[in-house]
Short mmCIF file of C-alpha atoms in Angstrom, two decimals:
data_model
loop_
_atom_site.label_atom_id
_atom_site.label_comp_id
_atom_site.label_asym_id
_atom_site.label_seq_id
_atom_site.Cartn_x
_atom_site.Cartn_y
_atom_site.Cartn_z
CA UNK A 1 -20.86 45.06 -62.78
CA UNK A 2 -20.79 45.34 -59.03
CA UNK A 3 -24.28 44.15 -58.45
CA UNK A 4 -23.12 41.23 -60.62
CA UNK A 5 -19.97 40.29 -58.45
CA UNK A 6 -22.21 40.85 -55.31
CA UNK A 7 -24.93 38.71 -56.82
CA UNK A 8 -22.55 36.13 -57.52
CA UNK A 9 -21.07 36.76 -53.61
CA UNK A 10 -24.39 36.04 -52.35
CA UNK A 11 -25.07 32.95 -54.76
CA UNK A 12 -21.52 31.29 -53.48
CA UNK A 13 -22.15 31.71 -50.19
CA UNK A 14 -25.53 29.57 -50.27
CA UNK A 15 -24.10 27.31 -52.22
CA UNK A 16 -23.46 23.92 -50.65
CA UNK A 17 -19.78 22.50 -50.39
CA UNK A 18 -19.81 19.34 -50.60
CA UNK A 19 -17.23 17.23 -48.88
CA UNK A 20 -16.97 13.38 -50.66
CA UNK A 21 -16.36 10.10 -48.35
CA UNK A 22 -15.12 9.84 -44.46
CA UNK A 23 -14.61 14.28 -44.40
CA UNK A 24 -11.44 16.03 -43.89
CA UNK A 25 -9.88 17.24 -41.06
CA UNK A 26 -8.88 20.91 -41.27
CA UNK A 27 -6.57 21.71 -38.11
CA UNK A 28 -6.57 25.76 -36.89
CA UNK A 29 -3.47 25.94 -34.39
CA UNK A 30 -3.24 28.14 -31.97
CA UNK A 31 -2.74 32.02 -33.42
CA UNK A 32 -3.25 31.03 -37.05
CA UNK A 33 -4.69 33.76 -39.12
CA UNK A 34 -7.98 33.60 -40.84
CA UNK A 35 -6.16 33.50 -44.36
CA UNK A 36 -3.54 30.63 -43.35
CA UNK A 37 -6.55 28.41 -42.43
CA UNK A 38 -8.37 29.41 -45.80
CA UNK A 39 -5.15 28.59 -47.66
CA UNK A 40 -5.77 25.31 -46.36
CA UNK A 41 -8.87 25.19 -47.58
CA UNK A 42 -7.94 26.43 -51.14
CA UNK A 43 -4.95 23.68 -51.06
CA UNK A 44 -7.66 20.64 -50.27
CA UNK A 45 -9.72 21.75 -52.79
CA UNK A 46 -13.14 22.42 -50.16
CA UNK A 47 -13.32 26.31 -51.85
CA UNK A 48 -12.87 27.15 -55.29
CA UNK A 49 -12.29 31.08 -54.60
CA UNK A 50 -10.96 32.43 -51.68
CA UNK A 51 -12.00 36.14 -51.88
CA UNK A 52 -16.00 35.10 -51.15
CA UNK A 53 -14.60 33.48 -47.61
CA UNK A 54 -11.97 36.10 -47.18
CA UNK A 55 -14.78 38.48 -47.97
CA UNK A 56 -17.29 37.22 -45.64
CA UNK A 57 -15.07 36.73 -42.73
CA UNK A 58 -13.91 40.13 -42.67
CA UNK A 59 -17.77 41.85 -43.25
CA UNK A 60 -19.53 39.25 -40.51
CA UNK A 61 -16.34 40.17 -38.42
CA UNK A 62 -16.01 36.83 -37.45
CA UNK A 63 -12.47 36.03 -39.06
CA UNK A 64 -10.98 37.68 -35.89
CA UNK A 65 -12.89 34.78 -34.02
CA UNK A 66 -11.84 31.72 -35.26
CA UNK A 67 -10.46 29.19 -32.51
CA UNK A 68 -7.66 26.89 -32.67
CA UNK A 69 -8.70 23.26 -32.80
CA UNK A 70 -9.22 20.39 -35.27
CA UNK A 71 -12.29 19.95 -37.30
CA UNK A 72 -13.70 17.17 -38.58
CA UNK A 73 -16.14 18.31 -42.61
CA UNK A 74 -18.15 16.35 -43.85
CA UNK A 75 -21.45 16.25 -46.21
CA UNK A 76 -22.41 19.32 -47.38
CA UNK A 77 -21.94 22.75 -45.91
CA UNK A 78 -22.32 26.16 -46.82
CA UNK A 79 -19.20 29.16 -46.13
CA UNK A 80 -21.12 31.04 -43.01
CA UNK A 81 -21.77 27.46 -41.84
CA UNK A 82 -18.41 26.37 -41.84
CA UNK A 83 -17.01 29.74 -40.51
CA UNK A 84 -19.41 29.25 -37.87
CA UNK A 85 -17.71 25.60 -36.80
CA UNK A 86 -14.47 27.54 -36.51
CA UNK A 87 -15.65 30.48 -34.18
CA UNK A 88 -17.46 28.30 -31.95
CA UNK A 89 -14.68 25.99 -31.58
CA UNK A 90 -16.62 22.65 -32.39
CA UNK A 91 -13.49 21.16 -32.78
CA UNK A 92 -12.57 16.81 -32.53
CA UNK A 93 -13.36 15.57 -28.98
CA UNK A 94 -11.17 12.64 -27.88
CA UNK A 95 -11.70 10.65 -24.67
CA UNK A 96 -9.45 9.55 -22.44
CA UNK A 97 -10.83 6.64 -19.49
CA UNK A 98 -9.36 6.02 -16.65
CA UNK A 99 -10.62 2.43 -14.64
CA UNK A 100 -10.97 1.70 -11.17
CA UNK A 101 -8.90 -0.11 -9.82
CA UNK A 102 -5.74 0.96 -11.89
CA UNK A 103 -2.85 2.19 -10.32
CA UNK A 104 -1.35 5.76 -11.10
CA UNK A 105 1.51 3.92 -13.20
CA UNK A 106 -0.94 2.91 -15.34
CA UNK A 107 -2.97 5.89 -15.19
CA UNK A 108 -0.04 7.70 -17.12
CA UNK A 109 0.63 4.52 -19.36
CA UNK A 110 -2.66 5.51 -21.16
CA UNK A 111 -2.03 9.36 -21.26
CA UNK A 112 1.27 7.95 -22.71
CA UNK A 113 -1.01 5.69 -25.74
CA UNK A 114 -3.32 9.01 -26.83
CA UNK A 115 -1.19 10.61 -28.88
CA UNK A 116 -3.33 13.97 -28.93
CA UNK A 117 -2.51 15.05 -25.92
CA UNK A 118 0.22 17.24 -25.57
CA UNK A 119 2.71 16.16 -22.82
CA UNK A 120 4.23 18.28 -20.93
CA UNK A 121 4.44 15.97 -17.59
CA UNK A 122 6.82 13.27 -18.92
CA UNK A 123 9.94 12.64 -17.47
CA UNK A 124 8.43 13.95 -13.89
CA UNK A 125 8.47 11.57 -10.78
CA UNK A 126 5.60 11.11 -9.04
CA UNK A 127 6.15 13.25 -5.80
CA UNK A 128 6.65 16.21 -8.32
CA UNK A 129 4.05 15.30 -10.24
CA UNK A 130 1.70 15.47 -6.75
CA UNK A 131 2.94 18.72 -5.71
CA UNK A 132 1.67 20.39 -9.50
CA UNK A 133 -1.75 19.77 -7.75
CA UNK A 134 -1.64 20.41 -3.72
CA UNK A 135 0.81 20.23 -1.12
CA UNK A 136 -1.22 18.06 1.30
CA UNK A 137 -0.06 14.84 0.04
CA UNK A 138 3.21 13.24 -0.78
CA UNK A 139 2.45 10.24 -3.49
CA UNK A 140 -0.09 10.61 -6.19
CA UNK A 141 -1.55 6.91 -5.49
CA UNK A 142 -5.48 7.54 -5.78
CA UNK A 143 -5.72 10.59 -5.46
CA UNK A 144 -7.32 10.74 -9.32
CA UNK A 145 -11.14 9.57 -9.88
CA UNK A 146 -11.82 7.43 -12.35
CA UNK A 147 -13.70 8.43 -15.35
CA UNK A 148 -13.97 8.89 -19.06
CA UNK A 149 -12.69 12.22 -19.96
CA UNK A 150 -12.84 14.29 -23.21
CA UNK A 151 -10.32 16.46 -24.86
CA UNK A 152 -9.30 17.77 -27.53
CA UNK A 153 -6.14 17.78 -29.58
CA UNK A 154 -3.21 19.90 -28.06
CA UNK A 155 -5.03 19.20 -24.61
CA UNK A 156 -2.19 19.01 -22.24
CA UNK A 157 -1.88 15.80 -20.15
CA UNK A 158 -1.83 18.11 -17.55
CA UNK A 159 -4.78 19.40 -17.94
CA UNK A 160 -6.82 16.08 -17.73
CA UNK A 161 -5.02 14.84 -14.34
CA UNK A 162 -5.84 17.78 -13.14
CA UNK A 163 -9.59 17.52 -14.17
CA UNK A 164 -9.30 14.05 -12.22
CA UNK A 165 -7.64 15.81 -9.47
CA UNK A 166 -10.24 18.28 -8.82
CA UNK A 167 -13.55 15.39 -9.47
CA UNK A 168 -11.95 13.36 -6.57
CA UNK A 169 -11.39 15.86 -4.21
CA UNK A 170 -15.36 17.14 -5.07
CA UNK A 171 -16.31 13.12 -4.73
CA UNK A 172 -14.38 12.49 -1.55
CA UNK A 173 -16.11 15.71 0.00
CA UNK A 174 -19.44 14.50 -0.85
CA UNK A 175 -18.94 11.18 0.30
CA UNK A 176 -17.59 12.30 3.40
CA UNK A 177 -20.91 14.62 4.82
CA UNK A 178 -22.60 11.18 4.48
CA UNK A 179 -20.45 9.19 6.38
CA UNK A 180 -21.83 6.49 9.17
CA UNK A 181 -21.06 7.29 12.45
CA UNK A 182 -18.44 5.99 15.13
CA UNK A 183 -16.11 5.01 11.85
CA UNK A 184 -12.43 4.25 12.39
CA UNK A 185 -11.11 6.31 9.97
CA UNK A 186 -10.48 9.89 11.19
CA UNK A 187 -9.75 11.80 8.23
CA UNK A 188 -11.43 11.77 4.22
CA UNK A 189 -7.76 10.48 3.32
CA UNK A 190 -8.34 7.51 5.54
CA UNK A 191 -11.29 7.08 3.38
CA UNK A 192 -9.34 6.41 0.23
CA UNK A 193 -7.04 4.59 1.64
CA UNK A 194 -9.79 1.99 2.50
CA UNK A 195 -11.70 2.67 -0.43
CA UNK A 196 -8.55 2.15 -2.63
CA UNK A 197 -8.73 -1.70 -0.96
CA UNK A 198 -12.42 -2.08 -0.84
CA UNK A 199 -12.11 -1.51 -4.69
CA UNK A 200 -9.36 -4.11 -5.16
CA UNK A 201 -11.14 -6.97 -3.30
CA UNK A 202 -14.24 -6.18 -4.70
CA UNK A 203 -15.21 -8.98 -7.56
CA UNK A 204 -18.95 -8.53 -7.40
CA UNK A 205 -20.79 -5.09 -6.73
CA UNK A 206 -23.12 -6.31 -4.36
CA UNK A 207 -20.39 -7.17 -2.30
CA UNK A 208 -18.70 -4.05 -1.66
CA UNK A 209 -20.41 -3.11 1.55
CA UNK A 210 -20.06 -6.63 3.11
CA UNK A 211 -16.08 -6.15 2.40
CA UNK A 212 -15.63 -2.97 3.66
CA UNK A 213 -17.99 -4.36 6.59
CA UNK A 214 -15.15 -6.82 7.55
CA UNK A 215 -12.39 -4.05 6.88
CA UNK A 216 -14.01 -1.48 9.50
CA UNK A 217 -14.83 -4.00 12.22
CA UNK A 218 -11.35 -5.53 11.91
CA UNK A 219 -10.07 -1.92 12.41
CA UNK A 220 -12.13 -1.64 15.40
CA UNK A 221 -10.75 -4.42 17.06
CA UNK A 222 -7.41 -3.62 16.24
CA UNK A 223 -6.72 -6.60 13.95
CA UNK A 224 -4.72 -6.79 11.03
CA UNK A 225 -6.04 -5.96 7.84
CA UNK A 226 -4.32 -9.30 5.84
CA UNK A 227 -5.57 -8.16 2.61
CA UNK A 228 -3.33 -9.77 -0.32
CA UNK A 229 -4.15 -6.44 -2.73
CA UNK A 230 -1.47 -3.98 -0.17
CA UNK A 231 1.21 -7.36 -0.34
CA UNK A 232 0.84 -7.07 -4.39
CA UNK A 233 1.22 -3.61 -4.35
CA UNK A 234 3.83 -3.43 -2.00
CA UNK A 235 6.01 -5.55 -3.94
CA UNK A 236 5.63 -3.14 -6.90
CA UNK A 237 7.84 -4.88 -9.86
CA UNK A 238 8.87 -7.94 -7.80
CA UNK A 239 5.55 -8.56 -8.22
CA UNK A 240 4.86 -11.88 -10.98
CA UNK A 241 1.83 -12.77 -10.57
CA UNK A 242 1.57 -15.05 -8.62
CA UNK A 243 1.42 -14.39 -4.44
CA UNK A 244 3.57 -16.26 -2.16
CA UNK A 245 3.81 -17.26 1.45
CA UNK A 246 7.26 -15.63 1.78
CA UNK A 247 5.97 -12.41 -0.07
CA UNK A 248 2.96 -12.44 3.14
CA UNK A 249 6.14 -12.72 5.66
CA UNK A 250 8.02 -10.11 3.75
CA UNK A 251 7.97 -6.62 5.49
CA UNK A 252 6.76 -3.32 3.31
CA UNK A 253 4.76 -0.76 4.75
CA UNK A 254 1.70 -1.97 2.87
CA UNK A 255 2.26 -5.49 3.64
CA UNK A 256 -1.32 -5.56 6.10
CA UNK A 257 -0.03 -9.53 7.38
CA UNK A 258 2.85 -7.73 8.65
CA UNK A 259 1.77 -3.96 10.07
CA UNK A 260 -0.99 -2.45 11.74
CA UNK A 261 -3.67 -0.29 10.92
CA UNK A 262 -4.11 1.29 6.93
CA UNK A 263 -1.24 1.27 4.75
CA UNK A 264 0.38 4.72 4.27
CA UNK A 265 -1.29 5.37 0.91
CA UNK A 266 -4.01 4.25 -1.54
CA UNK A 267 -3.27 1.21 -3.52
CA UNK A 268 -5.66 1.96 -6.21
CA UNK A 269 -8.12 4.29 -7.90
CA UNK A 270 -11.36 3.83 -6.24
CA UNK A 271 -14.53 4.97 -7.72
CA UNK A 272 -17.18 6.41 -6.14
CA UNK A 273 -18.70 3.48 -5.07
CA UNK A 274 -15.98 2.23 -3.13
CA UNK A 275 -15.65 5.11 -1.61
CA UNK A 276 -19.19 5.05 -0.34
CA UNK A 277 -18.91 1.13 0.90
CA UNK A 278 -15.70 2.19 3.00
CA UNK A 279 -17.87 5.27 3.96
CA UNK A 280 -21.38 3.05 4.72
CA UNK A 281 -20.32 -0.11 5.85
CA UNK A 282 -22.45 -3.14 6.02
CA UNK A 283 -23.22 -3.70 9.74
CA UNK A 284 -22.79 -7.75 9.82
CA UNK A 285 -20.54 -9.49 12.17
CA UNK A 286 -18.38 -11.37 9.45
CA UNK A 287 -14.65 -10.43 10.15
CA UNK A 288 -13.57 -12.49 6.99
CA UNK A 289 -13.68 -13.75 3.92
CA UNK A 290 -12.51 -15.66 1.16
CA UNK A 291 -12.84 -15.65 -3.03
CA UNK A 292 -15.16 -18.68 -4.32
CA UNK A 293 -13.53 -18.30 -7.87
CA UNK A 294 -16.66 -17.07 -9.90
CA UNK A 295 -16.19 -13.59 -8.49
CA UNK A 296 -17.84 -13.63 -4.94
CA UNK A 297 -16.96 -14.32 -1.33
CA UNK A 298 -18.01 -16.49 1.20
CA UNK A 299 -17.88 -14.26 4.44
CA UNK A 300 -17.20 -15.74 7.90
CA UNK A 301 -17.53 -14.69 11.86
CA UNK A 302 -15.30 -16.81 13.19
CA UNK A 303 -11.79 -17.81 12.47
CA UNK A 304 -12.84 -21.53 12.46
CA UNK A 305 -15.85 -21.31 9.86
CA UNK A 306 -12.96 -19.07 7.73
CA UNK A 307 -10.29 -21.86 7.92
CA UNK A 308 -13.27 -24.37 6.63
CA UNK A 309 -14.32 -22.36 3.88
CA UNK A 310 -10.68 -21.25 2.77
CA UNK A 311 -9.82 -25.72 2.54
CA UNK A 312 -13.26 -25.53 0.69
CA UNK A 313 -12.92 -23.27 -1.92
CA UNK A 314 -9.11 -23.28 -2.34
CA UNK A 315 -8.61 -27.24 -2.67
CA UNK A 316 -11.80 -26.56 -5.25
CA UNK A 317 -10.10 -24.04 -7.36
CA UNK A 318 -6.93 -26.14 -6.86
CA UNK A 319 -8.66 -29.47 -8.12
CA UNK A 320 -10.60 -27.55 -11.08
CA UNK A 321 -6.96 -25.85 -12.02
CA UNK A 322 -5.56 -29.71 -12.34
CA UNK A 323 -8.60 -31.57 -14.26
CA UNK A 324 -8.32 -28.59 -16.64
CA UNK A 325 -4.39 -29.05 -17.40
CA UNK A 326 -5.19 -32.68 -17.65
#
């Protein structure tokens, strides 16, 4: 009789489950027992008899070892298999991407959107938020590198800014040893602030060293930065859409028509190729430029050949913007 139940041990644990259509998802939280999470399993139908995975688990020693996590069956699987996917904690990855350019606003507007992660940082302003991470700086404005990151469920929000936190500060470094030489821009920090603009102005790729060309040699000569990305963000929600004259006379401190030098903090998340431009400028002469409306500049050395190109290529997008409202 026993060699008969342990025959018919053996035969159910090669035996296949088979799981029909998209799978199940069987969630294990955190400090569940082994016989909870087979419960489950007995409730969604996947096991006909609990003892053989009860059994199993407590001879192979692994139902000590499960992990918490959600898992994603499917097609057909045997019991050691499947106890296997719980102790090695192959559990649902989600991803999470953050783009360059964004600000940190919206940064946590799409932790807010994935509802797997757990949040634990709402309600927290953005100075405290900072100071979870380091002490060195006061505003959390690019200070986060932008990436896709995976996670999985229960994942704390905290957990993936911090993740960002920490590639940043590792890009930054790197980018830093390979600076040019005789840069304006005394500090890694520095760096992102310019990086954080390069990143902003940049419409085509090829571009970005040419722009933060214009940016370091107009920091050289101690003239203003004028770059309409630091007026947007400066105006924060007074911003519409659409830039004015009076919002280029308006004083903020990152408002470059209006103040000297880099703005106080990053405008932006820049990635690491921004951060390399600002770092490894192009070495033209052009201390300006101007969009052309499919994406790229037209640089210029001198103030006149700038004025010329801005009639050109404004009055053009100006005319095209009228024929097609016609």
């Amino acid at each position: 009789m026993v060699s008969t139940a342990f025959g018919y041990y053996r035969y159910k644990l090669s035996d296949p489950i088979t799981i029909d259509g998209k799978g199940e998802i069987i969630e294990i939280l955190p400090g569940q027992s082994f016989n909870a999470v087979v419960r489950q399993l007995v409730v969604r139908d996947l096991i006909e008899h609990d003892w053989v995975i009860k059994l199993y688990g407590r001879l192979s020693g692994l139902s000590e070892k499960i992990k918490a996590g959600e898992y994603q069956l499917e097609g057909s699987i045997t019991i050691p298999q499947l106890v296997e996917i719980f102790v090695e904690g192959r559990s649902i990855q989600y991803s999470i991407t953050f783009v360059e350019g964004w600000t940190f606003k919206e940064m946590l507007g799409e932790i807010a959107r994935h509802d797997k992660l757990k949040k634990v940082l709402e309600n927290k302003t953005p100075e405290q938020l900072i100071k979870m991470f380091s002490d060195s700086y006061q505003h959390p404005e690019g200070l986060f590198f932008p990436d896709t990151y995976s996670y999985h469920k229960s994942d704390t929000d905290l957990s993936i800014l911090q993740r960002s936190f920490l590639r940043m500060k590792k890009v930054l470094e790197e980018e830093w040893g390979q600076r040019a030489k005789e840069l304006p821009i005394s500090t890694p920090y520095e760096a992102l602030v310019l990086a954080s603009i390069v990143e902003k102005e940049t419409g085509a790729a090829s571009e970005r060293e040419q722009i933060a060309g214009v940016f370091i040699r107009r920091l050289q000569r101690g003239m203003r930065l004028q770059t309409d990305p630091t007026v947007i963000y400066g105006l924060g929600d007074q911003y519409n859409g659409n830039i004015t004259k009076a919002h280029l006379k308006l004083y903020t401190p990152y408002n470059t028509y209006r103040i000297n030098g880099l703005p106080p903090t990053p405008i932006a998340l820049p990635g690491r190729e921004a951060i390399h431009a600002a770092l490894n400028p192009d070495s033209g002469n052009s201390l300006y430029f101007v969009a052309k409306g499919d994406g790229s500049h037209h640089f210029s050395k001198t103030l006149q050949e700038h004025v010329n190109a801005v009639n050109r290529y404004q009055v053009y997008q100006r005319s095209k913007k009228y024929r097609s409202s016609k």
